PDB file of C-alpha atoms in Angstrom:
ATOM      1  CA  GLY A   1      -2.395 -25.258   5.434  1.00  0.00           C
ATOM      2  CA  GLU A   2      -2.298 -28.926   4.579  1.00  0.00           C
ATOM      3  CA  ASN A   3      -0.528 -29.191   1.726  1.00  0.00           C
ATOM      4  CA  VAL A   4       1.096 -32.281  -0.438  1.00  0.00           C
ATOM      5  CA  GLU A   5       4.115 -32.581  -2.585  1.00  0.00           C
ATOM      6  CA  GLN A   6       4.908 -34.709  -6.229  1.00  0.00           C
ATOM      7  CA  HIS A   7       8.182 -35.419  -7.441  1.00  0.00           C
ATOM      8  CA  PRO A   8       8.416 -35.519 -10.412  1.00  0.00           C
ATOM      9  CA  SER A   9       5.623 -34.175 -11.724  1.00  0.00           C
ATOM     10  CA  THR A  10       7.168 -35.943 -15.369  1.00  0.00           C
ATOM     11  CA  LEU A  11       9.008 -39.607 -15.783  1.00  0.00           C
ATOM     12  CA  SER A  12       9.802 -41.239 -18.614  1.00  0.00           C
ATOM     13  CA  VAL A  13      11.300 -45.015 -18.556  1.00  0.00           C
ATOM     14  CA  GLN A  14      11.773 -47.740 -20.635  1.00  0.00           C
ATOM     15  CA  GLU A  15       9.794 -50.647 -20.616  1.00  0.00           C
ATOM     16  CA  GLY A  16      11.194 -52.727 -18.333  1.00  0.00           C
ATOM     17  CA  ASP A  17      12.313 -49.789 -16.102  1.00  0.00           C
ATOM     18  CA  SER A  18      11.679 -49.255 -12.093  1.00  0.00           C
ATOM     19  CA  ALA A  19       9.759 -45.812 -11.698  1.00  0.00           C
ATOM     20  CA  VAL A  20       9.659 -44.202  -8.107  1.00  0.00           C
ATOM     21  CA  ILE A  21       7.965 -41.536  -7.409  1.00  0.00           C
ATOM     22  CA  LYS A  22       7.733 -39.265  -4.028  1.00  0.00           C
ATOM     23  CA  CYS A  23       5.602 -37.687  -1.883  1.00  0.00           C
ATOM     24  CA  THR A  24       5.839 -35.172   1.028  1.00  0.00           C
ATOM     25  CA  TYR A  25       2.527 -33.878   3.684  1.00  0.00           C
ATOM     26  CA  SER A  26       2.513 -31.437   6.339  1.00  0.00           C
ATOM     27  CA  ASP A  27       0.249 -32.373   8.812  1.00  0.00           C
ATOM     28  CA  SER A  28       1.387 -35.334  11.149  1.00  0.00           C
ATOM     29  CA  ALA A  29      -2.877 -35.943  12.286  1.00  0.00           C
ATOM     30  CA  SER A  30      -2.523 -37.912   8.141  1.00  0.00           C
ATOM     31  CA  ASN A  31      -2.713 -41.357   8.185  1.00  0.00           C
ATOM     32  CA  TYR A  32      -3.709 -42.890   5.153  1.00  0.00           C
ATOM     33  CA  PHE A  33      -1.923 -42.132   2.003  1.00  0.00           C
ATOM     34  CA  PRO A  34      -3.682 -43.763  -1.453  1.00  0.00           C
ATOM     35  CA  TRP A  35      -2.401 -43.832  -4.547  1.00  0.00           C
ATOM     36  CA  TYR A  36      -4.175 -43.240  -8.032  1.00  0.00           C
ATOM     37  CA  LYS A  37      -3.942 -43.542 -11.885  1.00  0.00           C
ATOM     38  CA  GLN A  38      -6.069 -41.397 -14.151  1.00  0.00           C
ATOM     39  CA  GLU A  39      -5.196 -42.224 -17.743  1.00  0.00           C
ATOM     40  CA  LEU A  40      -6.869 -39.963 -20.319  1.00  0.00           C
ATOM     41  CA  GLY A  41     -10.313 -38.782 -19.892  1.00  0.00           C
ATOM     42  CA  LYS A  42     -10.737 -41.112 -16.972  1.00  0.00           C
ATOM     43  CA  ARG A  43     -11.982 -41.389 -13.586  1.00  0.00           C
ATOM     44  CA  PRO A  44      -8.450 -41.691 -11.221  1.00  0.00           C
ATOM     45  CA  GLN A  45      -8.489 -45.324 -10.211  1.00  0.00           C
ATOM     46  CA  LEU A  46      -7.552 -46.877  -6.725  1.00  0.00           C
ATOM     47  CA  ILE A  47      -4.546 -49.149  -7.427  1.00  0.00           C
ATOM     48  CA  ILE A  48      -2.019 -49.003  -3.914  1.00  0.00           C
ATOM     49  CA  ASP A  49      -2.926 -47.133  -0.405  1.00  0.00           C
ATOM     50  CA  ILE A  50      -1.115 -47.204   2.962  1.00  0.00           C
ATOM     51  CA  ARG A  51      -2.599 -46.540   6.692  1.00  0.00           C
ATOM     52  CA  SER A  52       0.230 -45.217   8.874  1.00  0.00           C
ATOM     53  CA  ASN A  53       0.660 -48.465  10.937  1.00  0.00           C
ATOM     54  CA  VAL A  54       2.984 -49.900   7.771  1.00  0.00           C
ATOM     55  CA  GLY A  55       5.257 -49.251   6.880  1.00  0.00           C
ATOM     56  CA  GLU A  56       5.422 -50.737   3.300  1.00  0.00           C
ATOM     57  CA  LYS A  57       2.857 -53.025   1.440  1.00  0.00           C
ATOM     58  CA  LYS A  58       3.071 -54.826  -2.083  1.00  0.00           C
ATOM     59  CA  ASP A  59       1.047 -55.711  -4.647  1.00  0.00           C
ATOM     60  CA  GLN A  60       2.606 -57.577  -7.379  1.00  0.00           C
ATOM     61  CA  ARG A  61       4.628 -55.112  -9.455  1.00  0.00           C
ATOM     62  CA  ILE A  62       3.506 -52.136  -7.182  1.00  0.00           C
ATOM     63  CA  ALA A  63       4.667 -50.845  -3.594  1.00  0.00           C
ATOM     64  CA  VAL A  64       4.289 -48.368  -1.992  1.00  0.00           C
ATOM     65  CA  THR A  65       6.419 -46.992   1.444  1.00  0.00           C
ATOM     66  CA  LEU A  66       5.954 -44.612   4.518  1.00  0.00           C
ATOM     67  CA  ASN A  67       8.168 -42.584   6.188  1.00  0.00           C
ATOM     68  CA  LYS A  68       6.047 -40.838   8.666  1.00  0.00           C
ATOM     69  CA  THR A  69       8.938 -39.544  10.601  1.00  0.00           C
ATOM     70  CA  ALA A  70       9.830 -37.562   8.047  1.00  0.00           C
ATOM     71  CA  LYS A  71       6.219 -37.275   6.528  1.00  0.00           C
ATOM     72  CA  HIS A  72       6.934 -38.679   2.751  1.00  0.00           C
ATOM     73  CA  PHE A  73       5.615 -42.169   1.169  1.00  0.00           C
ATOM     74  CA  SER A  74       6.929 -43.345  -1.931  1.00  0.00           C
ATOM     75  CA  LEU A  75       4.868 -45.089  -4.815  1.00  0.00           C
ATOM     76  CA  HIS A  76       7.444 -48.218  -6.641  1.00  0.00           C
ATOM     77  CA  ILE A  77       6.991 -49.553  -9.517  1.00  0.00           C
ATOM     78  CA  THR A  78       9.291 -52.777 -11.193  1.00  0.00           C
ATOM     79  CA  GLU A  79       9.021 -53.952 -14.634  1.00  0.00           C
ATOM     80  CA  THR A  80       7.152 -50.850 -16.217  1.00  0.00           C
ATOM     81  CA  GLN A  81       4.614 -51.424 -19.170  1.00  0.00           C
ATOM     82  CA  PRO A  82       3.917 -49.333 -21.324  1.00  0.00           C
ATOM     83  CA  GLU A  83       0.720 -49.895 -20.048  1.00  0.00           C
ATOM     84  CA  ASP A  84       1.785 -48.035 -17.707  1.00  0.00           C
ATOM     85  CA  SER A  85       1.673 -44.727 -18.888  1.00  0.00           C
ATOM     86  CA  ALA A  86      -0.793 -41.933 -17.506  1.00  0.00           C
ATOM     87  CA  VAL A  87      -0.726 -39.323 -14.033  1.00  0.00           C
ATOM     88  CA  TYR A  88      -0.610 -40.935 -10.989  1.00  0.00           C
ATOM     89  CA  PHE A  89      -0.952 -38.898  -8.024  1.00  0.00           C
ATOM     90  CA  CYS A  90      -1.108 -39.150  -3.778  1.00  0.00           C
ATOM     91  CA  ALA A  91      -3.013 -38.323  -0.903  1.00  0.00           C
ATOM     92  CA  ALA A  92      -2.892 -37.490   2.376  1.00  0.00           C
ATOM     93  CA  SER A  93      -5.936 -38.100   4.664  1.00  0.00           C
ATOM     94  CA  MET A  94      -6.922 -36.769   7.953  1.00  0.00           C
ATOM     95  CA  GLY A  95      -9.209 -38.216  10.521  1.00  0.00           C
ATOM     96  CA  GLY A  96     -10.047 -42.147  11.012  1.00  0.00           C
ATOM     97  CA  GLY A  97      -9.654 -42.795   7.751  1.00  0.00           C
ATOM     98  CA  GLY A  98     -12.040 -40.583   5.581  1.00  0.00           C
ATOM     99  CA  PHE A  99     -12.837 -36.349   4.967  1.00  0.00           C
ATOM    100  CA  LYS A 100     -10.409 -33.930   3.909  1.00  0.00           C
ATOM    101  CA  THR A 101      -8.124 -35.565   1.057  1.00  0.00           C
ATOM    102  CA  ILE A 102      -5.113 -33.886  -0.013  1.00  0.00           C
ATOM    103  CA  PHE A 103      -3.911 -34.747  -3.652  1.00  0.00           C
ATOM    104  CA  GLY A 104      -0.997 -33.791  -5.060  1.00  0.00           C
ATOM    105  CA  ALA A 105      -0.573 -32.624  -8.824  1.00  0.00           C
ATOM    106  CA  GLY A 106       0.468 -35.922  -9.849  1.00  0.00           C
ATOM    107  CA  THR A 107       3.544 -37.299 -11.834  1.00  0.00           C
ATOM    108  CA  ARG A 108       2.832 -37.650 -15.750  1.00  0.00           C
ATOM    109  CA  LEU A 109       4.790 -41.412 -16.369  1.00  0.00           C
ATOM    110  CA  PHE A 110       5.701 -41.927 -20.281  1.00  0.00           C
ATOM    111  CA  VAL A 111       7.077 -46.097 -20.203  1.00  0.00           C
ATOM    112  CA  LYS A 112       8.402 -46.069 -23.928  1.00  0.00           C
ATOM    113  CA  ALA A 113       8.200 -49.444 -25.485  1.00  0.00           C
TER     114      ALA A 113
ATOM    115  CA  ASP B   1     -22.257 -50.827 -13.724  1.00  0.00           C
ATOM    116  CA  THR B   2     -22.316 -50.999  -9.845  1.00  0.00           C
ATOM    117  CA  GLY B   3     -19.881 -47.698 -10.036  1.00  0.00           C
ATOM    118  CA  VAL B   4     -19.529 -44.201  -8.708  1.00  0.00           C
ATOM    119  CA  SER B   5     -22.078 -42.724 -11.482  1.00  0.00           C
ATOM    120  CA  GLN B   6     -22.690 -38.594 -12.062  1.00  0.00           C
ATOM    121  CA  ASP B   7     -24.827 -36.604 -13.904  1.00  0.00           C
ATOM    122  CA  PRO B   8     -25.270 -35.272 -16.293  1.00  0.00           C
ATOM    123  CA  ARG B   9     -21.520 -35.853 -18.245  1.00  0.00           C
ATOM    124  CA  HIS B  10     -20.874 -32.093 -19.462  1.00  0.00           C
ATOM    125  CA  LYS B  11     -22.971 -28.923 -19.037  1.00  0.00           C
ATOM    126  CA  ILE B  12     -22.147 -26.152 -20.616  1.00  0.00           C
ATOM    127  CA  THR B  13     -23.283 -23.284 -18.806  1.00  0.00           C
ATOM    128  CA  LYS B  14     -23.214 -19.074 -19.346  1.00  0.00           C
ATOM    129  CA  ARG B  15     -22.382 -17.076 -16.609  1.00  0.00           C
ATOM    130  CA  GLY B  16     -24.231 -16.103 -13.803  1.00  0.00           C
ATOM    131  CA  GLN B  17     -26.201 -19.316 -13.935  1.00  0.00           C
ATOM    132  CA  ASN B  18     -27.495 -21.557 -11.902  1.00  0.00           C
ATOM    133  CA  VAL B  19     -26.229 -25.554 -12.483  1.00  0.00           C
ATOM    134  CA  THR B  20     -27.365 -28.869 -10.247  1.00  0.00           C
ATOM    135  CA  PHE B  21     -24.798 -31.579 -10.321  1.00  0.00           C
ATOM    136  CA  ARG B  22     -26.163 -35.687  -9.455  1.00  0.00           C
ATOM    137  CA  CYS B  23     -24.085 -38.557  -7.346  1.00  0.00           C
ATOM    138  CA  ASP B  24     -25.243 -41.421  -7.307  1.00  0.00           C
ATOM    139  CA  PRO B  25     -22.679 -43.419  -5.211  1.00  0.00           C
ATOM    140  CA  ILE B  26     -21.795 -47.193  -4.982  1.00  0.00           C
ATOM    141  CA  SER B  27     -24.889 -48.394  -3.074  1.00  0.00           C
ATOM    142  CA  GLU B  28     -23.582 -49.474   0.657  1.00  0.00           C
ATOM    143  CA  HIS B  29     -21.252 -46.746   1.071  1.00  0.00           C
ATOM    144  CA  ASN B  30     -22.013 -43.972   3.539  1.00  0.00           C
ATOM    145  CA  ARG B  31     -19.191 -41.573   2.790  1.00  0.00           C
ATOM    146  CA  LEU B  32     -19.339 -39.863  -0.274  1.00  0.00           C
ATOM    147  CA  TYR B  33     -17.087 -36.566  -1.238  1.00  0.00           C
ATOM    148  CA  TRP B  34     -17.673 -33.940  -3.487  1.00  0.00           C
ATOM    149  CA  TYR B  35     -14.425 -32.765  -5.752  1.00  0.00           C
ATOM    150  CA  ARG B  36     -13.325 -30.872  -8.641  1.00  0.00           C
ATOM    151  CA  GLN B  37     -10.571 -31.511 -10.928  1.00  0.00           C
ATOM    152  CA  THR B  38      -8.753 -28.973 -13.442  1.00  0.00           C
ATOM    153  CA  LEU B  39      -6.341 -29.483 -15.974  1.00  0.00           C
ATOM    154  CA  GLY B  40      -3.019 -31.027 -15.131  1.00  0.00           C
ATOM    155  CA  GLN B  41      -3.551 -31.326 -11.196  1.00  0.00           C
ATOM    156  CA  GLY B  42      -4.562 -33.403  -8.778  1.00  0.00           C
ATOM    157  CA  PRO B  43      -8.881 -33.476  -7.373  1.00  0.00           C
ATOM    158  CA  GLU B  44      -9.203 -30.883  -4.526  1.00  0.00           C
ATOM    159  CA  PHE B  45     -11.449 -31.555  -2.195  1.00  0.00           C
ATOM    160  CA  LEU B  46     -14.513 -29.594  -1.622  1.00  0.00           C
ATOM    161  CA  THR B  47     -16.717 -31.024   0.863  1.00  0.00           C
ATOM    162  CA  TYR B  48     -17.683 -34.259   2.329  1.00  0.00           C
ATOM    163  CA  PHE B  49     -20.658 -36.399   3.780  1.00  0.00           C
ATOM    164  CA  GLN B  50     -20.988 -38.877   6.081  1.00  0.00           C
ATOM    165  CA  ASN B  51     -24.771 -40.222   5.770  1.00  0.00           C
ATOM    166  CA  GLU B  52     -26.529 -37.189   4.684  1.00  0.00           C
ATOM    167  CA  ALA B  53     -24.746 -34.950   7.659  1.00  0.00           C
ATOM    168  CA  GLN B  54     -21.894 -32.985   6.029  1.00  0.00           C
ATOM    169  CA  LEU B  55     -18.958 -33.430   8.087  1.00  0.00           C
ATOM    170  CA  GLU B  56     -16.826 -31.295   6.202  1.00  0.00           C
ATOM    171  CA  LYS B  57     -16.471 -28.434   3.537  1.00  0.00           C
ATOM    172  CA  SER B  58     -13.417 -27.109   2.661  1.00  0.00           C
ATOM    173  CA  ARG B  59     -12.047 -23.161   2.846  1.00  0.00           C
ATOM    174  CA  LEU B  60     -11.586 -22.579  -1.182  1.00  0.00           C
ATOM    175  CA  LEU B  61     -15.665 -23.543  -1.173  1.00  0.00           C
ATOM    176  CA  SER B  62     -17.590 -19.786  -1.740  1.00  0.00           C
ATOM    177  CA  ASP B  63     -21.072 -19.549  -0.209  1.00  0.00           C
ATOM    178  CA  ARG B  64     -22.480 -20.150  -4.534  1.00  0.00           C
ATOM    179  CA  PHE B  65     -21.618 -24.162  -3.615  1.00  0.00           C
ATOM    180  CA  SER B  66     -23.735 -25.591  -2.033  1.00  0.00           C
ATOM    181  CA  ALA B  67     -23.905 -29.486  -1.875  1.00  0.00           C
ATOM    182  CA  GLU B  68     -27.083 -31.819  -0.129  1.00  0.00           C
ATOM    183  CA  ARG B  69     -27.028 -35.490   0.485  1.00  0.00           C
ATOM    184  CA  PRO B  70     -31.038 -35.623   2.031  1.00  0.00           C
ATOM    185  CA  LYS B  71     -31.676 -39.503   2.137  1.00  0.00           C
ATOM    186  CA  GLY B  72     -27.318 -40.402   2.657  1.00  0.00           C
ATOM    187  CA  SER B  73     -28.139 -41.358  -0.642  1.00  0.00           C
ATOM    188  CA  PHE B  74     -26.979 -39.685  -4.295  1.00  0.00           C
ATOM    189  CA  SER B  75     -25.781 -36.232  -3.533  1.00  0.00           C
ATOM    190  CA  THR B  76     -26.131 -32.882  -4.995  1.00  0.00           C
ATOM    191  CA  LEU B  77     -23.918 -30.210  -5.974  1.00  0.00           C
ATOM    192  CA  GLU B  78     -25.219 -26.995  -7.142  1.00  0.00           C
ATOM    193  CA  ILE B  79     -23.126 -24.060  -8.112  1.00  0.00           C
ATOM    194  CA  GLN B  80     -24.855 -20.443  -7.905  1.00  0.00           C
ATOM    195  CA  ARG B  81     -24.188 -17.708 -10.345  1.00  0.00           C
ATOM    196  CA  THR B  82     -21.582 -19.792 -11.904  1.00  0.00           C
ATOM    197  CA  GLU B  83     -18.250 -17.996 -13.446  1.00  0.00           C
ATOM    198  CA  GLN B  84     -15.685 -18.377 -16.326  1.00  0.00           C
ATOM    199  CA  GLY B  85     -13.430 -19.931 -13.484  1.00  0.00           C
ATOM    200  CA  ASP B  86     -16.096 -22.502 -11.713  1.00  0.00           C
ATOM    201  CA  SER B  87     -14.707 -23.859 -16.119  1.00  0.00           C
ATOM    202  CA  ALA B  88     -13.530 -27.452 -14.460  1.00  0.00           C
ATOM    203  CA  MET B  89     -14.300 -31.072 -14.020  1.00  0.00           C
ATOM    204  CA  TYR B  90     -16.034 -31.847 -10.935  1.00  0.00           C
ATOM    205  CA  LEU B  91     -16.133 -36.084  -9.886  1.00  0.00           C
ATOM    206  CA  CYS B  92     -17.635 -37.456  -7.019  1.00  0.00           C
ATOM    207  CA  ALA B  93     -15.969 -40.050  -5.296  1.00  0.00           C
ATOM    208  CA  SER B  94     -17.652 -43.115  -2.393  1.00  0.00           C
ATOM    209  CA  GLY B  95     -16.409 -44.973   0.024  1.00  0.00           C
ATOM    210  CA  ARG B  96     -17.172 -47.314   3.760  1.00  0.00           C
ATOM    211  CA  GLU B  97     -14.145 -46.851   5.280  1.00  0.00           C
ATOM    212  CA  TYR B  98     -10.545 -45.495   4.169  1.00  0.00           C
ATOM    213  CA  GLU B  99     -11.256 -46.484   0.394  1.00  0.00           C
ATOM    214  CA  GLN B 100     -12.307 -43.868  -2.338  1.00  0.00           C
ATOM    215  CA  TYR B 101     -13.709 -44.582  -5.938  1.00  0.00           C
ATOM    216  CA  PHE B 102     -14.797 -41.821  -8.006  1.00  0.00           C
ATOM    217  CA  GLY B 103     -17.246 -41.741 -10.758  1.00  0.00           C
ATOM    218  CA  PRO B 104     -16.565 -40.802 -14.285  1.00  0.00           C
ATOM    219  CA  GLY B 105     -17.141 -37.104 -12.816  1.00  0.00           C
ATOM    220  CA  THR B 106     -19.481 -34.006 -14.828  1.00  0.00           C
ATOM    221  CA  ARG B 107     -16.920 -31.492 -17.199  1.00  0.00           C
ATOM    222  CA  LEU B 108     -18.458 -27.745 -16.493  1.00  0.00           C
ATOM    223  CA  THR B 109     -17.985 -25.532 -19.385  1.00  0.00           C
ATOM    224  CA  VAL B 110     -18.706 -21.746 -18.419  1.00  0.00           C
ATOM    225  CA  THR B 111     -18.852 -19.702 -21.366  1.00  0.00           C
TER     226      THR B 111
END
């Protein structure tokens, strides 16, 4: 069945360093790949996304890369700040922009000041 | 507040009781999703609506779960004969095309 694997499960970095989170997906029909940030006790918030016709997308300190051949995509956060500390989830979605979205298990990011 | 809203925010119920949750999406969004999230896990897809049509339902969803979106606006998720394993955060999300925006969730505790 559909599956999204996410690594690492926990990541600790020093403030100012970069953080990289990687995900792989199983269903080659997936065509939309969002990333969410979830702080403790709060709702998941969409931080960046990428569609299958694009290889890379950047928004300030955040970037996402997609390799459709290898079926993996990654989140890159540069110049990390303590407020970046949260759980980050990747997801893969099928069906032309919606429904049946499968989430990874999450990466808990700690940014040490 | 023009974001996705959910009601109630917390629900404690005894095993065997029925519960119903409500989700009000962002008004111009025609897509609506329900997810379940347990501690330390990502949201788990339950079902999806486009307008009032329920287009997909997870195989993981037992017959005790049912969802409706009668007029293509708000949606309800009902769980019948609740079990302790149903304890989780139930999240609703809405969107127009690709993006999904989540509500604050309803935390269900089954005792």
